[in-house]
Coordinates of C-alpha atoms in Angstrom, one line a residue:
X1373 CA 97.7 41.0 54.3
X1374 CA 100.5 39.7 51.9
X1375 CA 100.8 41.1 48.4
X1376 CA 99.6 37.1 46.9
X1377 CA 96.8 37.7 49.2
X1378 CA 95.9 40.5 48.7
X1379 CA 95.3 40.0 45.0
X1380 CA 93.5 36.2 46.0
X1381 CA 91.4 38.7 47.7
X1382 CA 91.5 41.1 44.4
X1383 CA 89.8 37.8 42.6
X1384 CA 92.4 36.7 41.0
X1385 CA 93.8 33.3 41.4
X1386 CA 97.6 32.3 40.4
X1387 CA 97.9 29.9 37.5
X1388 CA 100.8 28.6 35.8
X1389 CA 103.7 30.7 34.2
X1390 CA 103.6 29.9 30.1
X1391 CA 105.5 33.1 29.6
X1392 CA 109.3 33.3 27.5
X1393 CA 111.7 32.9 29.8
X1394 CA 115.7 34.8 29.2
X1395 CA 118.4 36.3 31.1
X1396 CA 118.7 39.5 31.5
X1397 CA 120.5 42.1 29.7
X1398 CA 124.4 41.5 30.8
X1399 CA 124.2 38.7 32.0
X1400 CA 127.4 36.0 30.4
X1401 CA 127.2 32.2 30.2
X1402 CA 130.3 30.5 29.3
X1403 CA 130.8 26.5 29.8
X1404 CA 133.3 25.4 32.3
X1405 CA 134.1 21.9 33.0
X1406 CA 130.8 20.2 33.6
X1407 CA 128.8 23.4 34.5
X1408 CA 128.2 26.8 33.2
X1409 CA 129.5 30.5 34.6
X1410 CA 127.1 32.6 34.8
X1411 CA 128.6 36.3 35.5
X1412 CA 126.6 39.6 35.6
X1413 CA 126.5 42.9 36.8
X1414 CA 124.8 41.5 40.1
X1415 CA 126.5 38.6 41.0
X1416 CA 129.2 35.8 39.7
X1417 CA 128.9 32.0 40.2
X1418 CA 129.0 28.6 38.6
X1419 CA 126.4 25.9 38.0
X1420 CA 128.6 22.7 38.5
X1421 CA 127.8 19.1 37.5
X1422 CA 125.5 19.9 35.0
X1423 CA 124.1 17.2 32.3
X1424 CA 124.3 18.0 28.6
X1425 CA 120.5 18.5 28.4
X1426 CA 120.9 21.4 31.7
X1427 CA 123.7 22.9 30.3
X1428 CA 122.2 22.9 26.7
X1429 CA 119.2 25.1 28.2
X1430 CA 120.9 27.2 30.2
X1431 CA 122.8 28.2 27.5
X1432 CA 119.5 28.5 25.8
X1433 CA 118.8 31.3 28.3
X1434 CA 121.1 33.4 27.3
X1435 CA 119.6 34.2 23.7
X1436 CA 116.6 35.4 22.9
X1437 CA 112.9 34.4 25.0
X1438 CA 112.3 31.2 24.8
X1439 CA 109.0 29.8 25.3
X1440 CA 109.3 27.1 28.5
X1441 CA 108.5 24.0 26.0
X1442 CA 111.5 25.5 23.8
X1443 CA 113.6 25.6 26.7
X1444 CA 113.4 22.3 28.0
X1445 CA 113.5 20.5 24.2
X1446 CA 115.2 17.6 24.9
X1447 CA 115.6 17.3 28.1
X1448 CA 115.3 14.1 30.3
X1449 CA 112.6 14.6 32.8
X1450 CA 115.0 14.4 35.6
X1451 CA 116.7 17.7 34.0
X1452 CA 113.5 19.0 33.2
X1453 CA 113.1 19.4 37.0
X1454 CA 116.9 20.6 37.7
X1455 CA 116.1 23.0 34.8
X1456 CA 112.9 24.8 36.4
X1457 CA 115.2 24.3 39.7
X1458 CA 117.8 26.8 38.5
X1459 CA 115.0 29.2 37.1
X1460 CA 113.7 29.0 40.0
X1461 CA 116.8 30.1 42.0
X1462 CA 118.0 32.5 39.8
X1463 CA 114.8 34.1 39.5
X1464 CA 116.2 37.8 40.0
X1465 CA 118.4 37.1 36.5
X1466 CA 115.7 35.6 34.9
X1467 CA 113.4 37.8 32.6
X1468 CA 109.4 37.1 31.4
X1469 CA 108.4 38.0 28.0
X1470 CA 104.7 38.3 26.8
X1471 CA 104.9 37.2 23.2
X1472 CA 102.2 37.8 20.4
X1473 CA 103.0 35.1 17.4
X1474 CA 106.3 35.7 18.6
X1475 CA 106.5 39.6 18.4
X1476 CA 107.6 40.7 22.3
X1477 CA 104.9 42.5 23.9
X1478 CA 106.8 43.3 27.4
X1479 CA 109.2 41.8 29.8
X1480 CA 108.9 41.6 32.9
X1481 CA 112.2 42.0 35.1
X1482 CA 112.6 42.0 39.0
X1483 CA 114.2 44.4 40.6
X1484 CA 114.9 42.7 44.1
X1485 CA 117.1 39.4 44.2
X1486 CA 114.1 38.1 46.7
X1487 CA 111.1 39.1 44.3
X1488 CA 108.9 36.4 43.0
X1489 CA 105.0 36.6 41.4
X1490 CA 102.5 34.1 39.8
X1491 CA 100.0 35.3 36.6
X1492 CA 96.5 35.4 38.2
X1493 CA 93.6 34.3 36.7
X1494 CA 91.5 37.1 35.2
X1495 CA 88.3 36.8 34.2
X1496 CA 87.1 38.6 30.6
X1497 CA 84.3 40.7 32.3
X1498 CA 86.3 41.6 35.2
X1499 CA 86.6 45.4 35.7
X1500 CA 90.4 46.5 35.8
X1501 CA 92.5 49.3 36.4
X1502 CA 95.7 50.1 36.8
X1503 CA 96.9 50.4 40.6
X1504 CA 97.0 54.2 41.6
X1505 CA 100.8 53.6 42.7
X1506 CA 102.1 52.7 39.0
X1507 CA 104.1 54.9 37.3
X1508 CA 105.7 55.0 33.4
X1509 CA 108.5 56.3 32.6
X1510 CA 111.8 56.6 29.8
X1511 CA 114.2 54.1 31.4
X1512 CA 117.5 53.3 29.7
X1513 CA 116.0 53.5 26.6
X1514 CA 112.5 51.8 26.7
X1515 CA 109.5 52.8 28.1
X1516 CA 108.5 51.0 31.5
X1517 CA 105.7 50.6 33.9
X1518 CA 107.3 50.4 37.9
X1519 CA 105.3 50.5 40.8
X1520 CA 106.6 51.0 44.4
X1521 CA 104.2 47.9 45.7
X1522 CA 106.2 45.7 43.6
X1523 CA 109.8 44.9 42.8
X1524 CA 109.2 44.2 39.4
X1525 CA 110.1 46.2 36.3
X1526 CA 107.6 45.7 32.7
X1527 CA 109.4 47.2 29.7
X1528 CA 106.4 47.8 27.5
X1529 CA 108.2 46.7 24.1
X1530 CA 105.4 47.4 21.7
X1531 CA 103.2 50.1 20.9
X1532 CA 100.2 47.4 21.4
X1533 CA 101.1 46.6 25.3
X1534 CA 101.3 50.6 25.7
X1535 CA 98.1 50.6 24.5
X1536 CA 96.8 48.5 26.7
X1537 CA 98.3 49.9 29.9
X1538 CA 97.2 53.5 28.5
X1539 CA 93.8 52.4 28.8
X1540 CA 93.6 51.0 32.0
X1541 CA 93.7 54.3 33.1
X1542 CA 90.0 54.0 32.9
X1543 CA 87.9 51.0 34.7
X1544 CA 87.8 48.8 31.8
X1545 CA 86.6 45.0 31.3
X1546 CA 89.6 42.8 30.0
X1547 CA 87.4 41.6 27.2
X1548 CA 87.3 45.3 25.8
X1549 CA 91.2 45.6 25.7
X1550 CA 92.0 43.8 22.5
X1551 CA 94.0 45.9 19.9
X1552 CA 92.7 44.9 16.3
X1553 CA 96.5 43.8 15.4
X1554 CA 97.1 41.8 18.4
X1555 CA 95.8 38.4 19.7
X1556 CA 93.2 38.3 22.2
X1557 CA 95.2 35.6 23.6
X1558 CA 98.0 37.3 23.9
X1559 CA 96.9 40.3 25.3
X1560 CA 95.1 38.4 28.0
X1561 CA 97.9 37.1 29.3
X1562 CA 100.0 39.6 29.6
X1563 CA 96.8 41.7 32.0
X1564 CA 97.5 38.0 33.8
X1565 CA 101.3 39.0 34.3
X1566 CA 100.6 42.4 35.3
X1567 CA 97.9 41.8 37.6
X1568 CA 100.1 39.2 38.7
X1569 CA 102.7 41.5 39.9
X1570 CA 101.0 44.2 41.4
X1571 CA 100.3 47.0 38.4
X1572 CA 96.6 45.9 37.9
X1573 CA 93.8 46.0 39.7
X1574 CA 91.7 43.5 39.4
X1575 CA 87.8 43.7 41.2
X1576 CA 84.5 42.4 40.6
X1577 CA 81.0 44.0 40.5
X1578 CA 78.1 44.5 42.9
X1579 CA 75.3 46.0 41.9
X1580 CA 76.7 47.2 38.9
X1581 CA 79.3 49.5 40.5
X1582 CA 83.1 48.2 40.3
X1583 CA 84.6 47.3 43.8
X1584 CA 88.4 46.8 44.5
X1585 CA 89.5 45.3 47.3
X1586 CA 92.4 48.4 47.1
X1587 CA 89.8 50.5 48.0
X1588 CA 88.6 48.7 51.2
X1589 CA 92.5 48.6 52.4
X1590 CA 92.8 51.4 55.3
X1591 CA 96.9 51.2 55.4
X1592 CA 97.2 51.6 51.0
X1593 CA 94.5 54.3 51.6
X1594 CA 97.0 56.6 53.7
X1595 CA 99.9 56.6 51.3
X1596 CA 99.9 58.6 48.8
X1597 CA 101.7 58.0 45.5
X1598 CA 104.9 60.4 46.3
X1599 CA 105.3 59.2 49.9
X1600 CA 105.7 55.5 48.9
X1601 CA 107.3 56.0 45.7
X1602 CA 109.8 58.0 47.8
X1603 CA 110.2 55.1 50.5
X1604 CA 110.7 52.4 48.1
X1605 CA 113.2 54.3 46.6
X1606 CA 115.6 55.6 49.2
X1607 CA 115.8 52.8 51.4
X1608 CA 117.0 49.2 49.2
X1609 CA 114.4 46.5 49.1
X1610 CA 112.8 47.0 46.3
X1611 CA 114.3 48.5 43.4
X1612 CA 118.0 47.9 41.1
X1613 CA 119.1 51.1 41.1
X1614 CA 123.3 52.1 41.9
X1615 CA 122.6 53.1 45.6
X1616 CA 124.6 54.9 48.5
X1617 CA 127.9 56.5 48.2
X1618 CA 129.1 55.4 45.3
X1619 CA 130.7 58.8 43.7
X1620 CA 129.2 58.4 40.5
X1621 CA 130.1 61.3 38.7
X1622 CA 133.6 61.4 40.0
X1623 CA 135.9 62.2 37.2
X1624 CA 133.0 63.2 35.0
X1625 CA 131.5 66.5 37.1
X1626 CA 133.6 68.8 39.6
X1627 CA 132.0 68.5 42.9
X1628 CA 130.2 71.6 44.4
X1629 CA 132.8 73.4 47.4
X1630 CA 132.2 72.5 50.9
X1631 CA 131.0 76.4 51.0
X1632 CA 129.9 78.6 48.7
X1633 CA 132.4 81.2 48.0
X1634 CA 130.8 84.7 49.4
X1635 CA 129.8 87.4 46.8
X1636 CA 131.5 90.7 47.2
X1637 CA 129.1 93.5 49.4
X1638 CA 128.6 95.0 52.5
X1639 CA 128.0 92.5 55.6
X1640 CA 126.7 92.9 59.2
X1641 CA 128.9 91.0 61.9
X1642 CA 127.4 88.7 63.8
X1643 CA 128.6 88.7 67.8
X1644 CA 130.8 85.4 68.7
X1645 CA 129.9 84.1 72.4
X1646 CA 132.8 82.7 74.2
X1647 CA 131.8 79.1 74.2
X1648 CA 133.2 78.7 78.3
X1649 CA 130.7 81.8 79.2
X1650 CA 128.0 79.5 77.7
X1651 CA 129.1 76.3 79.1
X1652 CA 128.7 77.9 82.5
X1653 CA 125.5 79.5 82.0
X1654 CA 124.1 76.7 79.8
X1655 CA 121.1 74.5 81.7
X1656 CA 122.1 70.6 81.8
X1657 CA 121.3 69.1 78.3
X1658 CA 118.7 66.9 80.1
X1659 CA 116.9 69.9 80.9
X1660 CA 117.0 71.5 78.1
X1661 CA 115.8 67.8 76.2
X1662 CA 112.7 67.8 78.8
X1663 CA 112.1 71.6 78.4
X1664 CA 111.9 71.6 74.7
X1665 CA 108.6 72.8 73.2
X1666 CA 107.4 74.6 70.1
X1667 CA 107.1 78.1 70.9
X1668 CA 104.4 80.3 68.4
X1669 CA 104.2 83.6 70.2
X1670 CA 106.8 86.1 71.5
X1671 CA 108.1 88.4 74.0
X1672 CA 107.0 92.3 74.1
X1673 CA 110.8 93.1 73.5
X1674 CA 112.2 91.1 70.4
X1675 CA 115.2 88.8 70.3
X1676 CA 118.5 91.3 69.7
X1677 CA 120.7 90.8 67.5
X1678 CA 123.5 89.5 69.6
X1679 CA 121.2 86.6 70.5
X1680 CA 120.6 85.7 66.8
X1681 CA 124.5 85.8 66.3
X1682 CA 124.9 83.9 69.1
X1683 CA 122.1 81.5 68.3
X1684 CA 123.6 80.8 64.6
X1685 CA 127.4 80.1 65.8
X1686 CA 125.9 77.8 68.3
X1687 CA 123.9 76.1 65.7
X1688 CA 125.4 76.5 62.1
X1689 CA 128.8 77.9 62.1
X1690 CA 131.8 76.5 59.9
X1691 CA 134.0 75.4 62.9
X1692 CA 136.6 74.1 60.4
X1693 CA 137.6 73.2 56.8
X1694 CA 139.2 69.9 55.6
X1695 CA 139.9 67.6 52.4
X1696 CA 140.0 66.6 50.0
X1697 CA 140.9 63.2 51.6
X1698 CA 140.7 60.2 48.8
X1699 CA 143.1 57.9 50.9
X1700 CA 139.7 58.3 53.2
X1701 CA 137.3 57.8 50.7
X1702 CA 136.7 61.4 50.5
X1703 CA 137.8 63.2 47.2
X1704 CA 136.5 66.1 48.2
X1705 CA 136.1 69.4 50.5
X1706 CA 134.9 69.1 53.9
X1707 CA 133.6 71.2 56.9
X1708 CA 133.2 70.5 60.6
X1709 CA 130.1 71.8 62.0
X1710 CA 127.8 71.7 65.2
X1711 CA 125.3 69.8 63.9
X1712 CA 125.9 65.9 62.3
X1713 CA 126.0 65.6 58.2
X1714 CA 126.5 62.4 56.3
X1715 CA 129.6 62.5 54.5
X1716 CA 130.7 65.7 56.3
X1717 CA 129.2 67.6 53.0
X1718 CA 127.0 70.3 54.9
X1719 CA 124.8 71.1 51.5
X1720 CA 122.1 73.3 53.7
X1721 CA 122.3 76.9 53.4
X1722 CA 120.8 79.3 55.9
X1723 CA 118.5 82.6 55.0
X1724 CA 116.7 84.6 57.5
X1725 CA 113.5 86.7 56.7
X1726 CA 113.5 89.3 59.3
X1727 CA 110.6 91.2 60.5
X1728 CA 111.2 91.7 64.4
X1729 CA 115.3 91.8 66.2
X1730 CA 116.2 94.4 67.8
X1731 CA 119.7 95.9 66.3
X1732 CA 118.9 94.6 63.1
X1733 CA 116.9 96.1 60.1
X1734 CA 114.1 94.0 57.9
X1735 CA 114.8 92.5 55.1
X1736 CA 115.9 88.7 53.4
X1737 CA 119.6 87.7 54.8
X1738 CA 122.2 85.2 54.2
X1739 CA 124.1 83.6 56.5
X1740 CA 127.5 83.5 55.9
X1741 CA 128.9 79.9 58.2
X1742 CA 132.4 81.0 57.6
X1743 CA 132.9 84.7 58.3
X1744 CA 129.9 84.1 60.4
X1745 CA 128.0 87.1 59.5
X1746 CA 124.7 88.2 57.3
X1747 CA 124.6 89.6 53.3
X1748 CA 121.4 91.1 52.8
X1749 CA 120.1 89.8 49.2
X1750 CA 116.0 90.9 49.2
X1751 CA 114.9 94.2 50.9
X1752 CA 111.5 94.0 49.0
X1753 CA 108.8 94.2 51.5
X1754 CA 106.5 92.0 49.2
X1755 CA 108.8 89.1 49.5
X1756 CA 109.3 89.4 53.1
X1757 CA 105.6 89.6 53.5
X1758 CA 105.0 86.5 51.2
X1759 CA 107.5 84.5 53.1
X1760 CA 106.4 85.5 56.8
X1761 CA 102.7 85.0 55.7
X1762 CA 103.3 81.2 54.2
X1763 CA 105.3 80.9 57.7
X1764 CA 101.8 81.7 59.6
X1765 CA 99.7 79.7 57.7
X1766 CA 102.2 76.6 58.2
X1767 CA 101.1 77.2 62.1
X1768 CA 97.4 77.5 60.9
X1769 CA 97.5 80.9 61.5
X1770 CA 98.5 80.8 64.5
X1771 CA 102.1 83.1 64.5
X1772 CA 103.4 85.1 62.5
X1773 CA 107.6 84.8 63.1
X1774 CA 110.0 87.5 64.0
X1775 CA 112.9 85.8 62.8
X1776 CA 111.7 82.8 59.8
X1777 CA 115.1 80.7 59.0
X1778 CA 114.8 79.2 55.9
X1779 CA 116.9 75.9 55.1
X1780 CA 117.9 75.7 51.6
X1781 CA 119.8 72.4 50.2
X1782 CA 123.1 72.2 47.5
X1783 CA 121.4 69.3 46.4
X1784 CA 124.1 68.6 43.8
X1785 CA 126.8 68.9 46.9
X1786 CA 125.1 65.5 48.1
X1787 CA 124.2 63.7 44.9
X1788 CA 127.6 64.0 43.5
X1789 CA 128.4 61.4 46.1
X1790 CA 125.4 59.6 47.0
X1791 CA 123.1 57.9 44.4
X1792 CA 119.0 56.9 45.3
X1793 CA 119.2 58.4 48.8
X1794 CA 120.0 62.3 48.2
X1795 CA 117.1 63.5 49.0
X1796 CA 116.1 61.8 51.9
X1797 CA 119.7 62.5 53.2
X1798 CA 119.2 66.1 53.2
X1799 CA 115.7 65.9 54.4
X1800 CA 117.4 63.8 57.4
X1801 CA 120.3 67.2 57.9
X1802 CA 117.3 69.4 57.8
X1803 CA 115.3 67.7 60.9
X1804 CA 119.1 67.0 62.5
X1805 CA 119.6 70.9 62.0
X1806 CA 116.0 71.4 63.8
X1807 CA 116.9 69.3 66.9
X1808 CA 119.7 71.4 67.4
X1809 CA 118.4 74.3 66.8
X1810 CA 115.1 73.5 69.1
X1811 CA 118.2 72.7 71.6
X1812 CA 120.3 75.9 71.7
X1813 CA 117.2 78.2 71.5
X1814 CA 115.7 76.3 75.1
X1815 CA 118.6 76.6 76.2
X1816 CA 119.0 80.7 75.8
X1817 CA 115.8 81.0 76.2
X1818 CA 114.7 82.4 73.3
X1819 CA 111.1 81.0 71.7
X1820 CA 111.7 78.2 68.6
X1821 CA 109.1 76.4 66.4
X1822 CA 110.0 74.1 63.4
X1823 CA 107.1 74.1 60.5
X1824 CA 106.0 71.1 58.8
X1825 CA 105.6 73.4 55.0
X1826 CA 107.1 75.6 52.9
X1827 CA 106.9 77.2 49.3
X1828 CA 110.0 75.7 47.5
X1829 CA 109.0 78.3 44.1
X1830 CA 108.6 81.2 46.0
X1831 CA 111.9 80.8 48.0
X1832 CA 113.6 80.3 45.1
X1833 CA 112.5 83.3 43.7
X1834 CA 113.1 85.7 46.9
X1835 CA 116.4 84.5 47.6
X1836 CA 117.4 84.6 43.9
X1837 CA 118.0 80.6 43.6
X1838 CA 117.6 78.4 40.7
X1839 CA 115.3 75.8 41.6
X1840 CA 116.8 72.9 40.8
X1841 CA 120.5 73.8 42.1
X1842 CA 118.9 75.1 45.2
X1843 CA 116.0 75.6 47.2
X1844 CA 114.4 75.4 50.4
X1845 CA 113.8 71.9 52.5
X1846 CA 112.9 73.1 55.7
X1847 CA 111.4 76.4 57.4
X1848 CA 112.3 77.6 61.7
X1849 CA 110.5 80.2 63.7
X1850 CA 112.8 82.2 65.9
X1851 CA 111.8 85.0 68.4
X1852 CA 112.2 86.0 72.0
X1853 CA 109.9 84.2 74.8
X1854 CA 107.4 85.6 76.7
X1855 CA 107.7 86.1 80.2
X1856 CA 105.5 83.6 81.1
X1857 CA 107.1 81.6 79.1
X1858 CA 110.6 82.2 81.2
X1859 CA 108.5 81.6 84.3
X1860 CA 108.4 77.9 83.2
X1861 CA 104.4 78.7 82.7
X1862 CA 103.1 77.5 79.1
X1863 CA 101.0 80.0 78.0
X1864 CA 98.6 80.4 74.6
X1865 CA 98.9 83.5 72.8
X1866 CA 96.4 86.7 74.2
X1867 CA 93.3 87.1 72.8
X1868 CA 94.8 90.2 71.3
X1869 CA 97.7 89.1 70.3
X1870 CA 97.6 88.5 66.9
X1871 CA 96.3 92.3 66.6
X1872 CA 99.1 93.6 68.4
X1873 CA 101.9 91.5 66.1
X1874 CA 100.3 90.9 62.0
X1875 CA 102.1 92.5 60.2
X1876 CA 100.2 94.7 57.0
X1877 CA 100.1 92.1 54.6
X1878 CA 101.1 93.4 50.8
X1879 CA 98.9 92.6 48.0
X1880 CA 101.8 89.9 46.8
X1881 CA 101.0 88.0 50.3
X1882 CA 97.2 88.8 49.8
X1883 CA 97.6 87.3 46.1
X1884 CA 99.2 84.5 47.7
X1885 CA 96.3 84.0 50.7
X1886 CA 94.0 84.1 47.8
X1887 CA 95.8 81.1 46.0
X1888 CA 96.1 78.6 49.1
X1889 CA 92.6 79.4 50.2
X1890 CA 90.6 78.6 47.3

């Protein structure tokens, strides 16, 4: 169903637009020749072989909202058309402003050169509410309402529209949303512009219950608010925002090292393979690609700790340093690795909670990509037990991991480059970094499982990380494979398995059992 459709189906009906119409902040009119340049932050152009009247109006546009009869004062009705024309066509510079006796309520502003809405219809006993995907927040000074099913911006200008959007929190009727100082009028219309673009709800009753047709939609249903506010967001479409790589605090903010210098202490070397010897004893990457599976139970004897150090400098190792390059594009520090990175910036960090590998004690590591070697930084059983048991319960119980490598991201290493799409980049290195590491485990054949979960706050806290500089993204199970397993035989875990490999749980993990159960 199509957004107009959808609110046709939400019983409201499109009527005609009587709101004030301006350009937007920064946009420029200047007259040239017989037509008007219009330049702005978006886009450059010139209206040519304008009329007086046109050009008169459009120049009109570029002052303060102007109701659509103001606009077009004096116009010839052949202008009058080439007026609403270039409104039409320049819709994404064009603002909307609700106006109460001339006092702005809100303004509405799109946010995608393609968007485009009609006021609906909506009727005073109506039951409204705002759409469970809207959002307000501070946004370059002003307060405004977004909403990722709509590219459309509302600055809420007065404390008398805030009012009214603060309220339709609640069902309400639109006859009962009248503040004493403002026109019912006026506050009618501007519920018609929001429900219009997408922030309202608007439904009707049956049998004294409220029903909106949101409700009854199976594919809005299954989105929830994060998840789409997140799409719309880092992916362009639908929003204004500076997007990509566009190095926006070059100059301003020194970017984050391509690796984290390593802290003085003692460090455990990890065994280098000689990549030839595992060329020649490597299965072909097709059978490793059909052989892949999750793996949530292990071998009698546990993975050694040569086959963890050969597993990390197969999957995560610095293999070189580079940069800064700016005659490239890239002003800063770079590293070659096995796995792919946007922008070569390789902001995830590695930490490995140990509980089974032979050679190689228990306890919270570090993975060093460069010296290619572990730091310990948490030999607290409490912690190790709180991160192994969130591990299990991210397989439903089902394993409990010899080896859990947590993924932690730089996230300023990547947003001091990319603007609107951070995030989802590193979420894209993290499932890049599972592929591969799914790939080199089946290929030694050593048992791998990626999880779907993890407790950002606690791994901040266990690995000593501040939480908004770093924390975790992703979570890997690593052990060694049962022998059925090497057979080529599939197997589910013995009946007495999990008996045989629980760990003792400490009351920290018991405290935390108690917290996600109930």
């Amino acid at each position: 169903m199509s957004e107009t459709a959808g609110l046709a189906a939400a019983g409201g009906q499109p009527r005609p637009d009587g709101s004030a119409l301006a350009f937007r902040e920064g946009v420029r009119v200047t007259t040239q020749d017989d037509g008007v340049r219009v330049q702005s932050p978006w886009a450059a152009f010139v209206l040519g072989r304008l009329t007086d009247g046109t050009r008169a109006a459009v120049h009109r546009l570029a002052g303060e909202p102007v109701p659509p009869a103001v606009l077009l004062a004096g116009c010839t009705p052949a202008e009058r058309t080439q007026v609403l024309r270039i409104v039409d066509r320049l819709g994404f510079l064009i603002t909307r402003s609700v106006l109460a006796q001339d006092r702005p309520l809100a303004r509405i502003e799109a946010t995608s050169r393609t968007a485009s809405y009609r006021p609906v219809s909506v009727p005073a006993q109506a039951p409204l509410r705002l759409s469970k995907f809207a959002l307000c927040r501070s946004y370059s000074g002003a307060f405004v309402l977004e909403s990722p099913l709509t590219p459309h911006r509302v600055l809420l200008l007065d404390p008398a529209s805030r009012a009214v959007v603060g309220a339709l929190g609640d069902c309400v009727r639109a006859a009962d949303l009248a503040p004493a100082d403002v026109p019912a009028e006026s506050v009618a219309e501007l519920l018609e512009h929001l429900a219009g673009a997408g922030f309202v709800d608007v439904g009707e009753w049956a049998d004294g219950q409220a029903r909106f047709a949101a409700d009854e939609d199976e594919v809005l249903e299954q989105w929830d608010f994060h998840d789409l506010l997140f799409h719309s967001r880092s992916r362009a479409g639908r929003h204004d925002e500076p997007f990509g790589g566009i190095f926006p605090y070059e100059g301003r903010i020194e970017p984050r090292p391509a690796v984290e210098p390593a802290p003085a202490g003692p460090y455990i070397e990890l065994h280098r393979p000689a990549l030839d010897d595992v060329l020649a004893a490597d299965p072909a990457l097709t059978t490793v690609l059909e052989g892949r599976t999750s793996v949530r139970h292990y071998g009698e004897a546990p993975m050694t700790v040569d086959q963890l150090g050969e597993f990390l400098y197969r999957t995560a190792r610095v293999r070189s340093e580079y940069g800064p390059r700016p005659d490239q594009k890239m002003p800063y520090e770079a590293t070659s690795r096995p796995y792919p990175c946007g922008g070569a910036a390789y902001e995830l960090e590695l930490y490995l909670t140990v509980r089974r590998c032979e050679g190689l004690a228990e306890g919270v590591y570090h993975y060093d990509p460069v010296g290619h070697r572990l730091r310990l930084v948490n030999e607290d059983a409490g912690d190790r037990s709180a991160m192994l048991y969130l591990a299990s319960v991210a397989t439903g119980g089902i394993a409990v991991p010899d080896v859990l490598v947590t993924m932690t991201s730089r996230f300023q290493r990547l947003s001091w480059k990319y603007r609107g799409i951070a995030y989802a980049v590193t979420l894209k290195h993290a499932g890049v970094l599972y592929q591969t590491m799914y790939l080199v485990a089946t290929a030694m054949g050593l048992a791998p499982c990626g999880l779907g979960s993890g407790d950002a706050d606690l791994a901040a806290r266990v690995l000593g990380l501040d939480y908004l500089r770093e924390s975790s993204v992703g979570e890997f199970m690593l052990g060694s494979l049962p022998a059925a397993e090497r057979d080529g035989s599939p197997t589910a875990p013995p009946a007495d398995w999990r008996a045989a490999n629980d760990p003792q749980w400490t009351d920290a993990a018991r405290l935390l059992l108690d917290r996600h159960d109930g």
